[in-house]
């Protein structure tokens, strides 16, 4: 077909065929988006090639959007789970290196060829670069080419079927992950209280420091028949009713400080309003509520914040992110100004500014090229590592000067999917072009060795995790793909769930695995 000689036609034809194949289910299991790489392998065998530029473009977009999404939760997750995930990654790399050692020691396979098998089985281009540099042998590249196809395919198939093998539900794992997030950010509720404590009567809201002492927010005060949104200088009188917003623990502290809870309704004054406002103004992003000082400026109170599907009580040090939903209480006349101040524009939220994306990617590429030398050992993050760590950091910061690094969920998903499809199509055609030749040239045994280096560590790491660690299924799948430095594997897991559990785990262990693999290559070459 002449049409297939045109790169752009071949690229999208492979993607379409991949989607059609991915939708076929056998006993409830489908390849989904990862089917693109299997289609690409076939096209590659028949001489259809997607240029490597599409591979790198796809990789850059996919990894950058993963990092931007995972950034806000990555550092918290690293503190919480980083140690156990790093242990699993270390175990997996260690087993891979031991198997490689056994192959060239007892089976008579050339050591440099085996080191190439190791880097290919773990689909690590930085590992291959280190292997070529350290061994100075072309056999490392040949070994990489032999093991790489199954290194890609094996991880995809393994993570696809592992939930069924373990008899665990991905949807249940997703719900459990959400519950864990809610535990970190307990449900925000409201409760009314009667001012009974003699020690607080006659004092102002500011003097009592209710927010800092209890972590709750007083959103309404009723004195007599008049209810108002309180200011810092609002005086509490005995018998007044207050409405507090906070977690269960916070409201228990309010009860100790103020007085007994009550079911008496506190009506909202006709002069006041409570509504949800969307943060879309770049000028307020990454600024704290204390810096914004809307209480003094507009006599407005932010009673709760909703971010990434989770509601929590704000404190004065909370820094706002683009897309936050704020529950604000204030005078109706001031509400319009408050709304303009925060932006409250759905259209602006859906707009995507590509300039910060391009700048972030450039920073990541430059970071990946930076290298550190220790004698004969040289380490660099490489393209993937540089962009991933940069995106994680930018995603956490949210804003730098005029640049808003975060993007809407829809824009992130679109760029991620586009990058992933380009990457899988290019990688698949490249691997497919030499698959049969490599097989006929070197025989079945080297493929089997590469398969062992891929599968055995995955199986043993899974067994260790099941018996010695309590890890969410999605987090574990992300850990496996990160330990194997497998972007296609992450893509497979990412398509199973809407949560970012796997992405955060991948981002946590990927740098660890990359460093350990390079160290392993160095040690094996010296043995």
mmCIF file of C-alpha atoms in Angstrom, residues 47-370:
data_model
loop_
_atom_site.group_PDB
_atom_site.id
_atom_site.type_symbol
_atom_site.label_atom_id
_atom_site.label_comp_id
_atom_site.label_asym_id
_atom_site.label_seq_id
_atom_site.Cartn_x
_atom_site.Cartn_y
_atom_site.Cartn_z
ATOM 1 C CA UNK A 47 9.317 -2.666 6.853
ATOM 2 C CA UNK A 48 6.969 0.089 8.006
ATOM 3 C CA UNK A 49 8.965 2.457 10.225
ATOM 4 C CA UNK A 50 7.850 5.398 12.351
ATOM 5 C CA UNK A 51 10.807 7.815 12.752
ATOM 6 C CA UNK A 52 12.549 7.907 16.135
ATOM 7 C CA UNK A 53 11.612 11.581 16.505
ATOM 8 C CA UNK A 54 8.026 10.490 17.146
ATOM 9 C CA UNK A 55 9.275 8.118 19.842
ATOM 10 C CA UNK A 56 11.109 10.877 21.681
ATOM 11 C CA UNK A 57 8.308 13.399 21.177
ATOM 12 C CA UNK A 58 5.796 10.899 22.560
ATOM 13 C CA UNK A 59 8.068 9.963 25.455
ATOM 14 C CA UNK A 60 8.608 13.612 26.389
ATOM 15 C CA UNK A 61 4.887 14.469 26.390
ATOM 16 C CA UNK A 62 3.885 11.310 28.255
ATOM 17 C CA UNK A 63 6.506 11.561 31.001
ATOM 18 C CA UNK A 64 6.052 15.332 31.456
ATOM 19 C CA UNK A 65 2.282 15.079 31.910
ATOM 20 C CA UNK A 66 2.713 12.133 34.299
ATOM 21 C CA UNK A 67 5.117 14.205 36.406
ATOM 22 C CA UNK A 68 2.922 17.310 36.413
ATOM 23 C CA UNK A 69 -0.093 15.290 37.585
ATOM 24 C CA UNK A 70 1.823 13.314 40.207
ATOM 25 C CA UNK A 71 3.898 16.264 41.472
ATOM 26 C CA UNK A 72 1.507 17.642 44.138
ATOM 27 C CA UNK A 73 1.146 14.232 45.823
ATOM 28 C CA UNK A 74 4.575 12.757 45.052
ATOM 29 C CA UNK A 75 6.604 14.183 47.928
ATOM 30 C CA UNK A 76 3.977 13.259 50.516
ATOM 31 C CA UNK A 77 3.817 9.744 49.071
ATOM 32 C CA UNK A 78 7.613 9.472 49.063
ATOM 33 C CA UNK A 79 7.755 10.283 52.769
ATOM 34 C CA UNK A 80 5.006 7.776 53.485
ATOM 35 C CA UNK A 81 5.868 4.855 51.170
ATOM 36 C CA UNK A 82 9.271 5.747 49.713
ATOM 37 C CA UNK A 83 11.288 3.371 51.882
ATOM 38 C CA UNK A 84 9.299 0.207 51.165
ATOM 39 C CA UNK A 85 8.943 1.006 47.459
ATOM 40 C CA UNK A 86 12.706 1.633 47.200
ATOM 41 C CA UNK A 87 13.342 -1.728 48.922
ATOM 42 C CA UNK A 88 11.205 -3.523 46.320
ATOM 43 C CA UNK A 89 12.934 -1.693 43.460
ATOM 44 C CA UNK A 90 16.345 -2.592 44.904
ATOM 45 C CA UNK A 91 15.307 -6.235 45.258
ATOM 46 C CA UNK A 92 14.097 -6.391 41.644
ATOM 47 C CA UNK A 93 17.289 -4.863 40.219
ATOM 48 C CA UNK A 94 19.423 -7.126 42.438
ATOM 49 C CA UNK A 95 17.639 -10.280 41.218
ATOM 50 C CA UNK A 96 18.023 -9.136 37.598
ATOM 51 C CA UNK A 97 21.758 -8.610 38.108
ATOM 52 C CA UNK A 98 22.175 -11.991 39.837
ATOM 53 C CA UNK A 99 20.417 -13.809 36.971
ATOM 54 C CA UNK A 100 22.661 -11.995 34.481
ATOM 55 C CA UNK A 101 25.723 -13.034 36.491
ATOM 56 C CA UNK A 102 24.579 -16.682 36.552
ATOM 57 C CA UNK A 103 24.013 -16.698 32.778
ATOM 58 C CA UNK A 104 27.482 -15.506 31.794
ATOM 59 C CA UNK A 105 29.223 -17.473 34.567
ATOM 60 C CA UNK A 106 27.626 -20.891 34.137
ATOM 61 C CA UNK A 107 26.139 -20.901 30.634
ATOM 62 C CA UNK A 108 29.157 -19.605 28.750
ATOM 63 C CA UNK A 109 27.442 -16.568 27.204
ATOM 64 C CA UNK A 110 29.683 -13.549 26.547
ATOM 65 C CA UNK A 111 29.582 -11.174 29.525
ATOM 66 C CA UNK A 112 29.157 -8.005 27.441
ATOM 67 C CA UNK A 113 26.269 -9.631 25.561
ATOM 68 C CA UNK A 114 24.657 -10.528 28.913
ATOM 69 C CA UNK A 115 25.006 -6.968 30.207
ATOM 70 C CA UNK A 116 23.176 -5.844 27.073
ATOM 71 C CA UNK A 117 20.481 -8.446 27.778
ATOM 72 C CA UNK A 118 20.072 -6.951 31.258
ATOM 73 C CA UNK A 119 19.552 -3.396 29.992
ATOM 74 C CA UNK A 120 17.181 -4.602 27.260
ATOM 75 C CA UNK A 121 15.160 -6.765 29.634
ATOM 76 C CA UNK A 122 14.683 -3.684 31.824
ATOM 77 C CA UNK A 123 14.063 -1.465 28.729
ATOM 78 C CA UNK A 124 16.626 1.040 29.999
ATOM 79 C CA UNK A 125 18.242 3.260 27.370
ATOM 80 C CA UNK A 126 20.397 5.039 30.015
ATOM 81 C CA UNK A 127 21.454 1.564 31.158
ATOM 82 C CA UNK A 128 22.429 0.661 27.580
ATOM 83 C CA UNK A 129 24.396 3.906 27.225
ATOM 84 C CA UNK A 130 26.262 3.070 30.436
ATOM 85 C CA UNK A 131 26.864 -0.504 29.227
ATOM 86 C CA UNK A 132 28.315 0.647 25.899
ATOM 87 C CA UNK A 133 30.503 3.216 27.639
ATOM 88 C CA UNK A 134 31.759 0.764 30.284
ATOM 89 C CA UNK A 135 32.224 -2.356 28.129
ATOM 90 C CA UNK A 136 33.254 -0.620 24.901
ATOM 91 C CA UNK A 137 31.668 -3.554 23.078
ATOM 92 C CA UNK A 138 29.021 -3.657 20.345
ATOM 93 C CA UNK A 139 27.757 -6.892 21.896
ATOM 94 C CA UNK A 140 25.985 -4.823 24.554
ATOM 95 C CA UNK A 141 23.838 -3.245 21.823
ATOM 96 C CA UNK A 142 23.075 -6.655 20.323
ATOM 97 C CA UNK A 143 22.051 -8.034 23.720
ATOM 98 C CA UNK A 144 19.852 -4.996 24.273
ATOM 99 C CA UNK A 145 18.153 -5.540 20.906
ATOM 100 C CA UNK A 146 17.489 -9.210 21.695
ATOM 101 C CA UNK A 147 15.951 -8.636 25.132
ATOM 102 C CA UNK A 148 14.214 -5.321 24.504
ATOM 103 C CA UNK A 149 11.098 -6.528 22.606
ATOM 104 C CA UNK A 150 10.086 -8.960 25.332
ATOM 105 C CA UNK A 151 11.209 -6.466 27.970
ATOM 106 C CA UNK A 152 8.445 -4.230 26.622
ATOM 107 C CA UNK A 153 5.871 -6.923 25.856
ATOM 108 C CA UNK A 154 6.578 -9.006 28.972
ATOM 109 C CA UNK A 155 5.967 -6.156 31.410
ATOM 110 C CA UNK A 156 2.780 -5.130 29.589
ATOM 111 C CA UNK A 157 1.386 -8.668 29.726
ATOM 112 C CA UNK A 158 2.535 -9.213 33.320
ATOM 113 C CA UNK A 159 0.842 -6.102 34.747
ATOM 114 C CA UNK A 160 -2.223 -6.780 32.596
ATOM 115 C CA UNK A 161 -2.772 -10.270 34.001
ATOM 116 C CA UNK A 162 -1.359 -9.830 37.523
ATOM 117 C CA UNK A 163 -4.628 -8.536 39.077
ATOM 118 C CA UNK A 164 -6.417 -11.672 37.867
ATOM 119 C CA UNK A 165 -3.579 -13.933 39.022
ATOM 120 C CA UNK A 166 -3.661 -12.357 42.482
ATOM 121 C CA UNK A 167 -7.473 -12.343 42.388
ATOM 122 C CA UNK A 168 -7.555 -8.657 43.206
ATOM 123 C CA UNK A 169 -9.827 -6.014 41.754
ATOM 124 C CA UNK A 170 -8.379 -2.856 40.224
ATOM 125 C CA UNK A 171 -11.591 -0.947 41.041
ATOM 126 C CA UNK A 172 -11.372 -2.034 44.691
ATOM 127 C CA UNK A 173 -7.729 -0.943 44.794
ATOM 128 C CA UNK A 174 -8.756 2.419 43.365
ATOM 129 C CA UNK A 175 -11.456 2.839 46.018
ATOM 130 C CA UNK A 176 -9.026 1.830 48.766
ATOM 131 C CA UNK A 177 -6.522 4.394 47.493
ATOM 132 C CA UNK A 178 -9.207 7.074 47.597
ATOM 133 C CA UNK A 179 -10.066 6.057 51.155
ATOM 134 C CA UNK A 180 -6.405 6.394 52.136
ATOM 135 C CA UNK A 181 -6.389 9.888 50.671
ATOM 136 C CA UNK A 182 -9.542 10.760 52.605
ATOM 137 C CA UNK A 183 -7.869 9.548 55.808
ATOM 138 C CA UNK A 184 -5.098 12.054 55.170
ATOM 139 C CA UNK A 185 -7.738 14.700 54.507
ATOM 140 C CA UNK A 186 -10.669 13.762 56.803
ATOM 141 C CA UNK A 187 -14.193 14.667 55.775
ATOM 142 C CA UNK A 188 -15.166 18.258 56.448
ATOM 143 C CA UNK A 189 -18.510 18.723 58.250
ATOM 144 C CA UNK A 190 -20.410 21.541 59.923
ATOM 145 C CA UNK A 191 -21.900 21.821 63.403
ATOM 146 C CA UNK A 192 -23.546 24.555 65.443
ATOM 147 C CA UNK A 193 -22.526 25.410 69.015
ATOM 148 C CA UNK A 194 -23.855 27.540 71.886
ATOM 149 C CA UNK A 195 -21.403 29.961 73.466
ATOM 150 C CA UNK A 196 -21.363 28.754 77.091
ATOM 151 C CA UNK A 197 -17.752 28.946 78.242
ATOM 152 C CA UNK A 198 -17.339 31.964 80.538
ATOM 153 C CA UNK A 199 -13.712 32.266 79.475
ATOM 154 C CA UNK A 200 -14.602 33.037 75.853
ATOM 155 C CA UNK A 201 -17.531 35.407 76.351
ATOM 156 C CA UNK A 202 -16.643 39.000 75.685
ATOM 157 C CA UNK A 203 -13.674 38.069 73.529
ATOM 158 C CA UNK A 204 -13.301 38.424 69.777
ATOM 159 C CA UNK A 205 -12.837 35.646 67.220
ATOM 160 C CA UNK A 206 -9.282 36.912 66.641
ATOM 161 C CA UNK A 207 -8.391 36.971 70.337
ATOM 162 C CA UNK A 208 -9.611 33.402 70.791
ATOM 163 C CA UNK A 209 -7.534 32.196 67.807
ATOM 164 C CA UNK A 210 -10.180 29.596 67.063
ATOM 165 C CA UNK A 211 -8.778 28.615 63.672
ATOM 166 C CA UNK A 212 -5.197 28.047 64.901
ATOM 167 C CA UNK A 213 -6.285 26.312 68.125
ATOM 168 C CA UNK A 214 -8.956 23.995 66.715
ATOM 169 C CA UNK A 215 -8.227 23.883 62.935
ATOM 170 C CA UNK A 216 -11.911 24.724 62.387
ATOM 171 C CA UNK A 217 -13.400 27.796 60.715
ATOM 172 C CA UNK A 218 -16.276 29.828 62.205
ATOM 173 C CA UNK A 219 -18.441 30.634 59.194
ATOM 174 C CA UNK A 220 -21.478 32.154 60.929
ATOM 175 C CA UNK A 221 -22.388 33.807 64.245
ATOM 176 C CA UNK A 222 -25.944 34.521 65.430
ATOM 177 C CA UNK A 223 -26.496 37.095 68.152
ATOM 178 C CA UNK A 224 -30.161 37.373 69.045
ATOM 179 C CA UNK A 225 -32.034 37.148 65.764
ATOM 180 C CA UNK A 226 -29.185 38.482 63.623
ATOM 181 C CA UNK A 227 -26.714 36.151 61.905
ATOM 182 C CA UNK A 228 -23.518 37.434 60.307
ATOM 183 C CA UNK A 229 -20.311 36.222 58.712
ATOM 184 C CA UNK A 230 -17.826 36.959 61.501
ATOM 185 C CA UNK A 231 -14.770 39.179 61.321
ATOM 186 C CA UNK A 232 -11.658 38.910 63.431
ATOM 187 C CA UNK A 233 -13.073 41.568 65.788
ATOM 188 C CA UNK A 234 -16.522 39.938 66.131
ATOM 189 C CA UNK A 235 -17.254 39.618 69.880
ATOM 190 C CA UNK A 236 -18.854 36.436 71.223
ATOM 191 C CA UNK A 237 -21.535 36.777 73.888
ATOM 192 C CA UNK A 238 -22.950 34.120 76.152
ATOM 193 C CA UNK A 239 -25.862 32.400 74.427
ATOM 194 C CA UNK A 240 -24.653 33.285 70.908
ATOM 195 C CA UNK A 241 -24.795 30.513 68.306
ATOM 196 C CA UNK A 242 -21.839 29.814 66.037
ATOM 197 C CA UNK A 243 -21.502 27.604 62.987
ATOM 198 C CA UNK A 244 -18.114 25.860 62.705
ATOM 199 C CA UNK A 245 -16.688 24.007 59.697
ATOM 200 C CA UNK A 246 -13.966 21.390 60.107
ATOM 201 C CA UNK A 247 -13.099 17.757 60.645
ATOM 202 C CA UNK A 248 -14.647 15.684 63.415
ATOM 203 C CA UNK A 249 -11.566 16.179 65.610
ATOM 204 C CA UNK A 250 -11.553 19.913 64.960
ATOM 205 C CA UNK A 251 -15.215 20.251 65.949
ATOM 206 C CA UNK A 252 -14.583 18.317 69.165
ATOM 207 C CA UNK A 253 -11.978 20.936 70.057
ATOM 208 C CA UNK A 254 -14.478 23.698 69.251
ATOM 209 C CA UNK A 255 -16.929 22.073 71.664
ATOM 210 C CA UNK A 256 -14.326 22.107 74.445
ATOM 211 C CA UNK A 257 -13.490 25.733 73.724
ATOM 212 C CA UNK A 258 -16.945 27.219 73.060
ATOM 213 C CA UNK A 259 -19.703 25.080 74.515
ATOM 214 C CA UNK A 260 -22.311 22.451 73.751
ATOM 215 C CA UNK A 261 -23.414 21.531 70.220
ATOM 216 C CA UNK A 262 -26.958 22.392 69.202
ATOM 217 C CA UNK A 263 -29.399 21.460 66.459
ATOM 218 C CA UNK A 264 -30.791 24.994 66.347
ATOM 219 C CA UNK A 265 -30.587 26.280 62.770
ATOM 220 C CA UNK A 266 -28.591 29.442 62.124
ATOM 221 C CA UNK A 267 -30.264 31.166 59.181
ATOM 222 C CA UNK A 268 -28.162 32.983 56.626
ATOM 223 C CA UNK A 269 -28.790 36.729 56.688
ATOM 224 C CA UNK A 270 -30.302 38.175 53.548
ATOM 225 C CA UNK A 271 -27.254 40.395 53.316
ATOM 226 C CA UNK A 272 -24.845 37.451 53.237
ATOM 227 C CA UNK A 273 -24.106 34.711 50.748
ATOM 228 C CA UNK A 274 -22.239 31.389 50.723
ATOM 229 C CA UNK A 275 -21.077 30.000 47.408
ATOM 230 C CA UNK A 276 -18.401 27.953 45.659
ATOM 231 C CA UNK A 277 -15.735 29.904 43.782
ATOM 232 C CA UNK A 278 -13.223 28.455 41.318
ATOM 233 C CA UNK A 279 -9.582 29.569 41.447
ATOM 234 C CA UNK A 280 -8.637 30.543 37.877
ATOM 235 C CA UNK A 281 -6.777 33.827 38.436
ATOM 236 C CA UNK A 282 -3.040 33.269 37.891
ATOM 237 C CA UNK A 283 -2.213 36.094 40.302
ATOM 238 C CA UNK A 284 -3.541 34.202 43.342
ATOM 239 C CA UNK A 285 -2.095 30.787 42.453
ATOM 240 C CA UNK A 286 0.639 29.588 44.849
ATOM 241 C CA UNK A 287 -0.217 32.352 47.324
ATOM 242 C CA UNK A 288 -1.376 31.570 50.858
ATOM 243 C CA UNK A 289 -4.688 32.692 52.322
ATOM 244 C CA UNK A 290 -2.667 34.768 54.788
ATOM 245 C CA UNK A 291 -0.992 36.628 51.920
ATOM 246 C CA UNK A 292 -4.314 37.178 50.144
ATOM 247 C CA UNK A 293 -5.935 38.445 53.373
ATOM 248 C CA UNK A 294 -9.482 38.376 51.992
ATOM 249 C CA UNK A 295 -10.937 38.582 55.500
ATOM 250 C CA UNK A 296 -9.626 42.101 55.958
ATOM 251 C CA UNK A 297 -10.112 43.188 52.353
ATOM 252 C CA UNK A 298 -13.573 41.773 51.652
ATOM 253 C CA UNK A 299 -14.729 40.505 55.073
ATOM 254 C CA UNK A 300 -14.857 37.078 53.420
ATOM 255 C CA UNK A 301 -14.092 33.694 54.967
ATOM 256 C CA UNK A 302 -12.941 30.570 53.117
ATOM 257 C CA UNK A 303 -14.635 27.760 55.033
ATOM 258 C CA UNK A 304 -13.413 24.802 52.989
ATOM 259 C CA UNK A 305 -11.324 23.899 49.952
ATOM 260 C CA UNK A 306 -11.941 21.129 47.434
ATOM 261 C CA UNK A 307 -8.880 19.896 45.518
ATOM 262 C CA UNK A 308 -8.545 16.768 43.346
ATOM 263 C CA UNK A 309 -11.885 15.461 44.643
ATOM 264 C CA UNK A 310 -10.991 15.939 48.335
ATOM 265 C CA UNK A 311 -12.484 18.568 50.675
ATOM 266 C CA UNK A 312 -10.520 19.897 53.639
ATOM 267 C CA UNK A 313 -10.465 22.807 56.069
ATOM 268 C CA UNK A 314 -8.041 25.553 55.055
ATOM 269 C CA UNK A 315 -5.451 27.200 57.254
ATOM 270 C CA UNK A 316 -3.734 30.529 56.803
ATOM 271 C CA UNK A 317 -0.614 28.919 55.257
ATOM 272 C CA UNK A 318 -2.528 26.961 52.582
ATOM 273 C CA UNK A 319 -1.270 27.844 49.099
ATOM 274 C CA UNK A 320 -3.909 27.872 46.394
ATOM 275 C CA UNK A 321 -3.628 25.870 43.196
ATOM 276 C CA UNK A 322 -5.260 26.462 39.827
ATOM 277 C CA UNK A 323 -8.652 24.735 39.813
ATOM 278 C CA UNK A 324 -9.204 24.758 43.592
ATOM 279 C CA UNK A 325 -12.849 25.158 44.606
ATOM 280 C CA UNK A 326 -13.312 27.471 47.568
ATOM 281 C CA UNK A 327 -16.437 27.673 49.725
ATOM 282 C CA UNK A 328 -16.633 31.364 50.571
ATOM 283 C CA UNK A 329 -18.961 33.192 52.971
ATOM 284 C CA UNK A 330 -19.295 36.981 52.845
ATOM 285 C CA UNK A 331 -21.584 39.949 52.202
ATOM 286 C CA UNK A 332 -23.527 39.695 48.927
ATOM 287 C CA UNK A 333 -22.109 43.005 47.731
ATOM 288 C CA UNK A 334 -18.541 41.829 48.348
ATOM 289 C CA UNK A 335 -19.127 38.393 46.828
ATOM 290 C CA UNK A 336 -18.903 39.744 43.278
ATOM 291 C CA UNK A 337 -15.503 41.273 44.045
ATOM 292 C CA UNK A 338 -14.331 38.082 45.718
ATOM 293 C CA UNK A 339 -15.441 36.094 42.676
ATOM 294 C CA UNK A 340 -13.468 38.381 40.327
ATOM 295 C CA UNK A 341 -10.481 38.269 42.691
ATOM 296 C CA UNK A 342 -10.180 34.468 42.487
ATOM 297 C CA UNK A 343 -11.185 34.278 38.812
ATOM 298 C CA UNK A 344 -14.150 31.893 38.970
ATOM 299 C CA UNK A 345 -14.016 31.297 35.224
ATOM 300 C CA UNK A 346 -14.592 27.749 33.929
ATOM 301 C CA UNK A 347 -13.495 28.726 30.431
ATOM 302 C CA UNK A 348 -10.130 29.983 31.613
ATOM 303 C CA UNK A 349 -9.557 26.737 33.497
ATOM 304 C CA UNK A 350 -10.096 24.711 30.314
ATOM 305 C CA UNK A 351 -7.665 26.888 28.325
ATOM 306 C CA UNK A 352 -4.194 25.382 28.002
ATOM 307 C CA UNK A 353 -1.122 27.617 27.786
ATOM 308 C CA UNK A 354 1.512 25.608 25.910
ATOM 309 C CA UNK A 355 4.357 27.999 26.755
ATOM 310 C CA UNK A 356 4.898 26.649 30.321
ATOM 311 C CA UNK A 357 4.733 23.086 28.942
ATOM 312 C CA UNK A 358 7.447 23.831 26.371
ATOM 313 C CA UNK A 359 9.613 25.657 28.927
ATOM 314 C CA UNK A 360 9.217 22.808 31.433
ATOM 315 C CA UNK A 361 10.200 20.201 28.831
ATOM 316 C CA UNK A 362 13.293 22.204 27.838
ATOM 317 C CA UNK A 363 14.353 22.443 31.495
ATOM 318 C CA UNK A 364 13.832 18.669 31.848
ATOM 319 C CA UNK A 365 15.914 17.880 28.738
ATOM 320 C CA UNK A 366 18.761 20.067 30.008
ATOM 321 C CA UNK A 367 18.543 18.483 33.465
ATOM 322 C CA UNK A 368 18.778 15.042 31.863
ATOM 323 C CA UNK A 369 21.985 15.967 30.037
ATOM 324 C CA UNK A 370 23.721 17.099 33.223
#
